[in-house]
Coordinates of C-alpha atoms in Angstrom, one line a residue:
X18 CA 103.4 97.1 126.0
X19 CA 103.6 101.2 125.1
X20 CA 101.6 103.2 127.7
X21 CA 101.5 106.9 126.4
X22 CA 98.0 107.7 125.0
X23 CA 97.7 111.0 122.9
X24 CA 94.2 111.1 124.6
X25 CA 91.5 114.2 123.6
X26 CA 95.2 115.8 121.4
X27 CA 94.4 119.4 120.5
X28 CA 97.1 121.4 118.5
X29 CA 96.4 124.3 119.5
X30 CA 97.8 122.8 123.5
X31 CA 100.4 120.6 121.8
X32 CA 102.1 118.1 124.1
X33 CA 105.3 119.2 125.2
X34 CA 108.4 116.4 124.5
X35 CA 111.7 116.3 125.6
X36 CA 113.4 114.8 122.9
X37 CA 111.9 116.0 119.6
X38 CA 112.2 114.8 115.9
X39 CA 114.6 116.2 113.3
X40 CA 112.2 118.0 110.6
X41 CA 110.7 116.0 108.0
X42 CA 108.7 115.7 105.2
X43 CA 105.4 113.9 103.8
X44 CA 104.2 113.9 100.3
X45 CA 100.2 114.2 101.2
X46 CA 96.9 114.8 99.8
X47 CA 94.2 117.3 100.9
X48 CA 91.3 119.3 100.7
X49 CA 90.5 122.9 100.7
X50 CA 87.1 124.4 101.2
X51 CA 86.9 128.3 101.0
X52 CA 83.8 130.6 100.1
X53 CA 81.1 131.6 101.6
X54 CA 77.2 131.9 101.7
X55 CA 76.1 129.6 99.4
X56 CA 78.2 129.1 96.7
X57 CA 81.7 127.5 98.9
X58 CA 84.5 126.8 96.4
X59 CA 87.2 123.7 97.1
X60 CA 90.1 122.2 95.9
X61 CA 92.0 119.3 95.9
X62 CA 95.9 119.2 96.5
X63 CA 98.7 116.8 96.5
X64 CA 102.5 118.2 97.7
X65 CA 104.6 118.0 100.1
X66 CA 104.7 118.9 104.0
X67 CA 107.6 119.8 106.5
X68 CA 107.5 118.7 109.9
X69 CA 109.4 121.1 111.9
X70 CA 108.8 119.9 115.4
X71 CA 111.8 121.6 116.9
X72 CA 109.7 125.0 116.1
X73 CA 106.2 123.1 116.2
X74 CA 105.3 123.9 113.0
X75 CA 103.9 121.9 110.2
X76 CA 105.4 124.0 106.8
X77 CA 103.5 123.5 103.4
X78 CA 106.4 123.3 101.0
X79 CA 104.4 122.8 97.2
X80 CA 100.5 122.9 96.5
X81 CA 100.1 120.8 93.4
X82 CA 96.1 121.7 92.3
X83 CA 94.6 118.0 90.9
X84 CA 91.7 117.1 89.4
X85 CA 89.8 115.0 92.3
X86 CA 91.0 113.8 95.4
X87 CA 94.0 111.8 95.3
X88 CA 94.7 108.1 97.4
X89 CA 97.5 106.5 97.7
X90 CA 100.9 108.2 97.7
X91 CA 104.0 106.0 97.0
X92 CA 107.8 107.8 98.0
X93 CA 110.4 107.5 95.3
X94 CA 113.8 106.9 95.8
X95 CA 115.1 110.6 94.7
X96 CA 113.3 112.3 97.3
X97 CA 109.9 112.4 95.2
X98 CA 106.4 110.8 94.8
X99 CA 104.1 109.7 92.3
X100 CA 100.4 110.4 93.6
X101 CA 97.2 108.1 92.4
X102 CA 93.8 109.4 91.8
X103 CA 90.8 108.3 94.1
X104 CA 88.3 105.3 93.2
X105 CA 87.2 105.2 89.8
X106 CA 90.7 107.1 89.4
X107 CA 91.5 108.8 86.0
X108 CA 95.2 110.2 86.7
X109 CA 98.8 109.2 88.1
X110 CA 101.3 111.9 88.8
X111 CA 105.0 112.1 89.9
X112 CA 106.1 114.7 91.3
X113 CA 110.0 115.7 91.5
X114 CA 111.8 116.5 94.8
X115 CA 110.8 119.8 95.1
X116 CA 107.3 118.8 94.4
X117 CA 106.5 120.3 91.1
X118 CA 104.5 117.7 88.5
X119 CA 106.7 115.9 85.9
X120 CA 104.4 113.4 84.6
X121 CA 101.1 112.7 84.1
X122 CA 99.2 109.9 82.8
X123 CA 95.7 109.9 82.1
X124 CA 93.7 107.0 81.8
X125 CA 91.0 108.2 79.8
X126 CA 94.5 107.7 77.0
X127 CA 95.8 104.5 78.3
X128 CA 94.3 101.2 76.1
X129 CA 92.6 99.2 77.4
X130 CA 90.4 101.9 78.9
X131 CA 90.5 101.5 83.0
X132 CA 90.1 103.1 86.2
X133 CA 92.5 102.9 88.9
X134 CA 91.8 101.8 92.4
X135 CA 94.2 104.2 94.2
X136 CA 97.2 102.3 95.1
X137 CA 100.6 101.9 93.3
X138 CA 103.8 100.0 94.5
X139 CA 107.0 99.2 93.0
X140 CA 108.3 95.7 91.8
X141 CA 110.8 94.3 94.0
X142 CA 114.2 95.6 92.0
X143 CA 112.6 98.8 91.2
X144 CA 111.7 98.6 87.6
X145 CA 108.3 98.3 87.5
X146 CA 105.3 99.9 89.0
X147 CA 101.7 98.1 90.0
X148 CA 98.8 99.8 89.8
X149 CA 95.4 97.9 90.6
X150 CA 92.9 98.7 88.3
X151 CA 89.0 97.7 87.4
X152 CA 87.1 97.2 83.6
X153 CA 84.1 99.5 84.7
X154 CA 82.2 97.2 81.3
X155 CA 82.9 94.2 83.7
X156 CA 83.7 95.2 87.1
X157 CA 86.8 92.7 86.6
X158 CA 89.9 93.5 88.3
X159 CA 93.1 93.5 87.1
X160 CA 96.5 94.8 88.1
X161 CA 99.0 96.6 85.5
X162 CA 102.6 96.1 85.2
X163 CA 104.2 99.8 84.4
X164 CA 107.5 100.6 83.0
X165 CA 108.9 102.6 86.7
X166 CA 110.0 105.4 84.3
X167 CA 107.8 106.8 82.0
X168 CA 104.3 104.9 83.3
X169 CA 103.9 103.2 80.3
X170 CA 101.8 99.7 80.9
X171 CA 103.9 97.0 79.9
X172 CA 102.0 94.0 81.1
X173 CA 98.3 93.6 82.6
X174 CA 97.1 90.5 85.3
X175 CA 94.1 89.4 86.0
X176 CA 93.3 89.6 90.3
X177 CA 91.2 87.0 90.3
X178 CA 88.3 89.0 91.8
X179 CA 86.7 92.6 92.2
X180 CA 87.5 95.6 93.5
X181 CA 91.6 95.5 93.7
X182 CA 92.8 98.0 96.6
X183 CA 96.1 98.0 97.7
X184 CA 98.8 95.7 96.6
X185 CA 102.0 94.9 97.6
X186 CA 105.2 92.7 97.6
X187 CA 106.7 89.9 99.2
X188 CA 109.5 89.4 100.5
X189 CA 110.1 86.6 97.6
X190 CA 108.8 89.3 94.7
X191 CA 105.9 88.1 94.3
X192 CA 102.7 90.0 94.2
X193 CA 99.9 90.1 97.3
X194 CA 96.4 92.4 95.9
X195 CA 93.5 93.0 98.0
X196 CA 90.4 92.3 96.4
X197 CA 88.0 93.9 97.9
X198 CA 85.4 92.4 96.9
X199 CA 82.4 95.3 96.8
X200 CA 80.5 95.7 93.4
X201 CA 80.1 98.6 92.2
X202 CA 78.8 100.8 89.4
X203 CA 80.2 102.2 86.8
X204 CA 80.8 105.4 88.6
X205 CA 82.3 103.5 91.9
X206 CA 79.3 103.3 94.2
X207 CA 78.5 100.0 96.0
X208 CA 75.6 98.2 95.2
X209 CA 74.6 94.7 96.0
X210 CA 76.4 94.3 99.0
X211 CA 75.1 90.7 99.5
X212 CA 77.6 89.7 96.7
X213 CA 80.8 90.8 98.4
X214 CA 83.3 88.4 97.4
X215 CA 86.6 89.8 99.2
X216 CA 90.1 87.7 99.2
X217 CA 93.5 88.4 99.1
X218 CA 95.5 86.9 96.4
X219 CA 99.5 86.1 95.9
X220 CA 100.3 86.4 92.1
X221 CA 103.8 85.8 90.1
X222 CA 104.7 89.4 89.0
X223 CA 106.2 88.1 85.6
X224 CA 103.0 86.2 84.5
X225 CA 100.2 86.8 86.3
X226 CA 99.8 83.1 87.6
X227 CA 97.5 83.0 90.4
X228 CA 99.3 81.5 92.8
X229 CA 97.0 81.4 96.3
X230 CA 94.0 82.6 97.3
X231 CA 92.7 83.6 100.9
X232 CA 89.1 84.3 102.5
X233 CA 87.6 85.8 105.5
X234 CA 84.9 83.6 107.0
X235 CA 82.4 86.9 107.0
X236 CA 82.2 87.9 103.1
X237 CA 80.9 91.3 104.5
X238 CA 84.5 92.3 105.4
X239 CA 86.1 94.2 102.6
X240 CA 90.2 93.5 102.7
X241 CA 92.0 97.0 102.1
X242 CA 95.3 98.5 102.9
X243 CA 98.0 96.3 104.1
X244 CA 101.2 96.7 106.1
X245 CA 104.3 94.7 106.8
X246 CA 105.1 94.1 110.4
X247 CA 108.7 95.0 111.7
X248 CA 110.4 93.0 113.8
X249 CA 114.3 91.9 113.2
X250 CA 113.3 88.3 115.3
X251 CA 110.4 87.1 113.5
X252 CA 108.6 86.5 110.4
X253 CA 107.1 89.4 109.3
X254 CA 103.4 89.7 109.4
X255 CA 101.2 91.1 106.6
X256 CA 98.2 93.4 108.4
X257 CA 95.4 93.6 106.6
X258 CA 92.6 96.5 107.5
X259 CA 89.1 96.1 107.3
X260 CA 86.2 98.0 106.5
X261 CA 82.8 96.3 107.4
X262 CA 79.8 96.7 105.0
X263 CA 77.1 95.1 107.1
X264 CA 73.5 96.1 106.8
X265 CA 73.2 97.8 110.1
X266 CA 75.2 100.3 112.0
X267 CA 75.3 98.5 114.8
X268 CA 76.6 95.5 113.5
X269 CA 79.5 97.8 111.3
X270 CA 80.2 99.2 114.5
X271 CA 80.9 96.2 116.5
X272 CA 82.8 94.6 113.3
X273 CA 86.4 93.6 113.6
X274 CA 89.7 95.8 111.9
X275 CA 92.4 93.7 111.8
X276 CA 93.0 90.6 110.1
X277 CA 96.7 88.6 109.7
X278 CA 98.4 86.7 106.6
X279 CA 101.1 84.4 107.9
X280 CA 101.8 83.2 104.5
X281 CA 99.6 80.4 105.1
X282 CA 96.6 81.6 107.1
X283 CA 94.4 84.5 106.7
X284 CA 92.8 84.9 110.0
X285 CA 91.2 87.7 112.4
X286 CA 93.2 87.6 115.6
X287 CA 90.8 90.1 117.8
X288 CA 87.2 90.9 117.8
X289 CA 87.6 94.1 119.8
X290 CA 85.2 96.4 118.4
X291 CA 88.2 99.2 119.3
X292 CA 88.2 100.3 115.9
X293 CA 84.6 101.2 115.6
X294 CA 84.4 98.6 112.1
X295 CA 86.5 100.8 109.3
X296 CA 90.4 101.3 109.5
X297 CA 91.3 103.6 107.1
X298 CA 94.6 103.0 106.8
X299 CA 97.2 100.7 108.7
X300 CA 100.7 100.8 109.8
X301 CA 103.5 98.6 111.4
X302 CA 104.1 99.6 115.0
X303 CA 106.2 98.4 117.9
X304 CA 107.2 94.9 118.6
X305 CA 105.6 93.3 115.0
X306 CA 102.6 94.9 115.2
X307 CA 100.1 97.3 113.9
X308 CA 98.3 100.7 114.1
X309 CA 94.9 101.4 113.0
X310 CA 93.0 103.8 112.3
X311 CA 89.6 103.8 113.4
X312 CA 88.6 107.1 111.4
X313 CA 85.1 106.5 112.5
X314 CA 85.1 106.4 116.1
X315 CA 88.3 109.0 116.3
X316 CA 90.4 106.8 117.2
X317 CA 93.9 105.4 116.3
X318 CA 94.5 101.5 117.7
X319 CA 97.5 98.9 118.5
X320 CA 97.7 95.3 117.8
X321 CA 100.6 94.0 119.6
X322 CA 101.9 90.0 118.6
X323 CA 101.9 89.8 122.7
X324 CA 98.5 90.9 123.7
X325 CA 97.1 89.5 119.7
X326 CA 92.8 89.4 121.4
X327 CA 93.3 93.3 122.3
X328 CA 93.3 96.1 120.7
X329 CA 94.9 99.2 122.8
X330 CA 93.7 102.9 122.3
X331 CA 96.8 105.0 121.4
X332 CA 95.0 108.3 120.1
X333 CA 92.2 110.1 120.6
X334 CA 92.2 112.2 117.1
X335 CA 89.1 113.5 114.9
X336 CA 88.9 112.3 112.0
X337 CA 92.3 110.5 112.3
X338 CA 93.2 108.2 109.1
X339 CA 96.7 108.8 107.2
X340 CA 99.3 107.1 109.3
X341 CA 103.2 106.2 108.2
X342 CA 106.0 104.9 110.9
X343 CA 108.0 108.0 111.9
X344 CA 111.3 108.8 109.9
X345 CA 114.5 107.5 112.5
X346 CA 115.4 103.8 111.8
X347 CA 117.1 104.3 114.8
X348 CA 113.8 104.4 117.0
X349 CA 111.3 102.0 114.9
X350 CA 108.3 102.0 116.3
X351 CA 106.5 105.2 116.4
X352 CA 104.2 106.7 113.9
X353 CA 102.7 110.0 112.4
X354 CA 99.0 109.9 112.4
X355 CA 96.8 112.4 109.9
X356 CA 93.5 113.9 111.5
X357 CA 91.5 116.8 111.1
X358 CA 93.0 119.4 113.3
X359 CA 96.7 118.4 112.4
X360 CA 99.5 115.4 112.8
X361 CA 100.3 113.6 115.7
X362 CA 103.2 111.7 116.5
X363 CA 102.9 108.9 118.8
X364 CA 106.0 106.4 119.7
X365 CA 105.8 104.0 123.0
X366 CA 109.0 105.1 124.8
X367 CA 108.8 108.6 124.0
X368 CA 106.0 111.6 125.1
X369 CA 103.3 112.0 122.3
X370 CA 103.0 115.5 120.4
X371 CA 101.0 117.4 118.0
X372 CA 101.6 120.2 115.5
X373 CA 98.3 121.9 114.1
X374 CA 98.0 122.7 109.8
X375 CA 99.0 125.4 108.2
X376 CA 95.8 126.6 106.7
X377 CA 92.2 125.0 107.5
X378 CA 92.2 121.6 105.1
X379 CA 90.9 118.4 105.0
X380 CA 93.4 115.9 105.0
X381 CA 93.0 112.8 102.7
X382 CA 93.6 109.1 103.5
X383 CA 97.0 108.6 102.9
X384 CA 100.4 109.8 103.0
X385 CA 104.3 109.0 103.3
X386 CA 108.1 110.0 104.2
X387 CA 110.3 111.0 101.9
X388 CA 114.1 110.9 102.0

């Protein structure tokens, strides 16, 4: 089991490592608040980062100005990124290489009328895009099949439930969406919380067949972002993070964050209350497991196959959500965690780091590598 904890990180004191990591990039989201007095002014950005660890310095390549705060971020092949709006989204973006916009879609032109949920992912080959999606008339939740290279929706599915997150594929091609299962007005804000009906479901990508259906015991667990476990002598694992929507704070608090698809069984292996009740995003880590980010009790958190009732603090971060496994096949395992104050890097067999932000900025909940 890893044993370096990035424990109280400040960037301003970063960690000194030995061995540090070639410069790379992120495609990211983030906030900027400026102004003062009364009348503060902010912003909202998508674009690309440099990680420069050699010199200890995060680098903001492009500052794309967006119209809300983005979500999900999805690494294309050529070295870009195509960028998805926030719940009750209105616009998807690509952006090239050098991180200048060359397409936008806006939904308020797309027919049927729909917002998007703030995930996209590819088809298994490439050519297609998934984007989950919800009827704000209905509160139905659908996914839509988009041609990869102008955006176009080609195809529309039905997710068999409410509030569509994140959604991903198998290894077979087949199509795994997290319903989340919250309802929610017409502008996105919950509402009737003793309704939650949260599942995860496996659909055929070509039809839309519903082809399995998974629940939590405890409806009052919304299913979000999901991760694939890496390891080259086992199954792979889908992680599934949870957000708890409980009527108290104490009982949010104490909630679990990790739950486990085997491609059978959907099932919570630990109740460790590590991760405070809300991971806001989830990565694989070392040995076919997963990080977590408990963004509301600062902390980042390690399920490990070996230890599966535990959950082990890796980082104490403010604010930490946005994680992504670090870019060197070669040393699989380690991952880049988002907070506050800057990004972390945390790997189990090497020392842990920190590089502080350019500017002052608010990250947002996701990000990713590119090539």
């Amino acid at each position: 089991m890893p044993d370096h904890t990035l424990a109280q990180a400040d960037p301003s004191h970063p960690v000194p490592t030995a061995n540090p990591l070639p410069s790379a990039r992120l495609a990211a989201a983030w906030r900027v608040q400026s102004g003062t007095g009364n009348t503060p002014t902010t912003g909202d950005f998508v674009g690309i980062l440099q990680l420069d660890w050699a010199a200890g310095l995060v680098r903001m390549i492009t500052e794309v100005p967006v119209a809300g705060r983005a979500h999900g971020l999805l690494a294309e092949t050529d070295g870009g990124f195509l960028a998805v709006s926030s719940r009750p989204g209105r616009w998807l973006l690509r952006c090239d290489a050098q991180g200048q916009v060359i397409h936008r879609l806006a939904m308020d032109d797309d027919t049927p009328n729909r917002t998007l949920d703030g995930h996209v992912t590819p088809s298994a080959n490439g050519q297609w895009l998934f984007t989950t999606e919800t009827d704000r008339s209905t509160g139905e939740g659908w996914v839509s099949v988009r041609d990869h290279r102008n955006l176009v929706r080609v195809a529309q599915w039905r997710t068999h439930g409410i509030d569509p997150h994140q959604c991903l594929t198998d290894t077979d091609g087949t199509l795994l969406v997290a319903n989340g299962g919250i309802p929610r007005t017409s502008d996105g804000q919950k509402r009737d919380l003793h309704r939650m009906a949260p599942s995860l479901v496996r659909i055929a990508p070509d039809n839309g067949e519903l082809l399995g259906q998974w629940r939590l015991d405890d409806p009052r667990l919304s299913i979000r972002h999901m991760a694939w476990s890496r390891r080259a002598d086992a199954t792979p694992l889908l992680g599934i993070g949870l957000q708890a929507e409980h009527d108290t704070l104490e009982q949010r608090r104490d909630a679990p964050v990790l739950a486990v698809w085997n491609g059978k069984t959907l099932r919570i292996p630990t109740r460790s209350a590590l991760g405070g009740g809300y991971a806001g995003d989830i990565a694989p880590g070392p040995g076919g497991g997963f990080v977590l980010s408990g963004q509301r009790v600062n902390r980042g958190v390690l399920w490990h196959p070996d230890a599966p009732n535990e959950l082990m603090t890796i980082a104490e971060l403010r604010e930490v959500c946005a994680l992504s496994t670090w870019p060197l096949e070669s040393q699989p395992g380690g991952v880049l965690l988002g907070a506050a104050r800057g990004v972390a890097r945390w790997h189990p067999r090497h020392d842990p780091a920190m590089l502080a932000w350019p500017r002052a900025m608010s990250p947002d909940n996701h990000w990713v590598v590119l090539s």
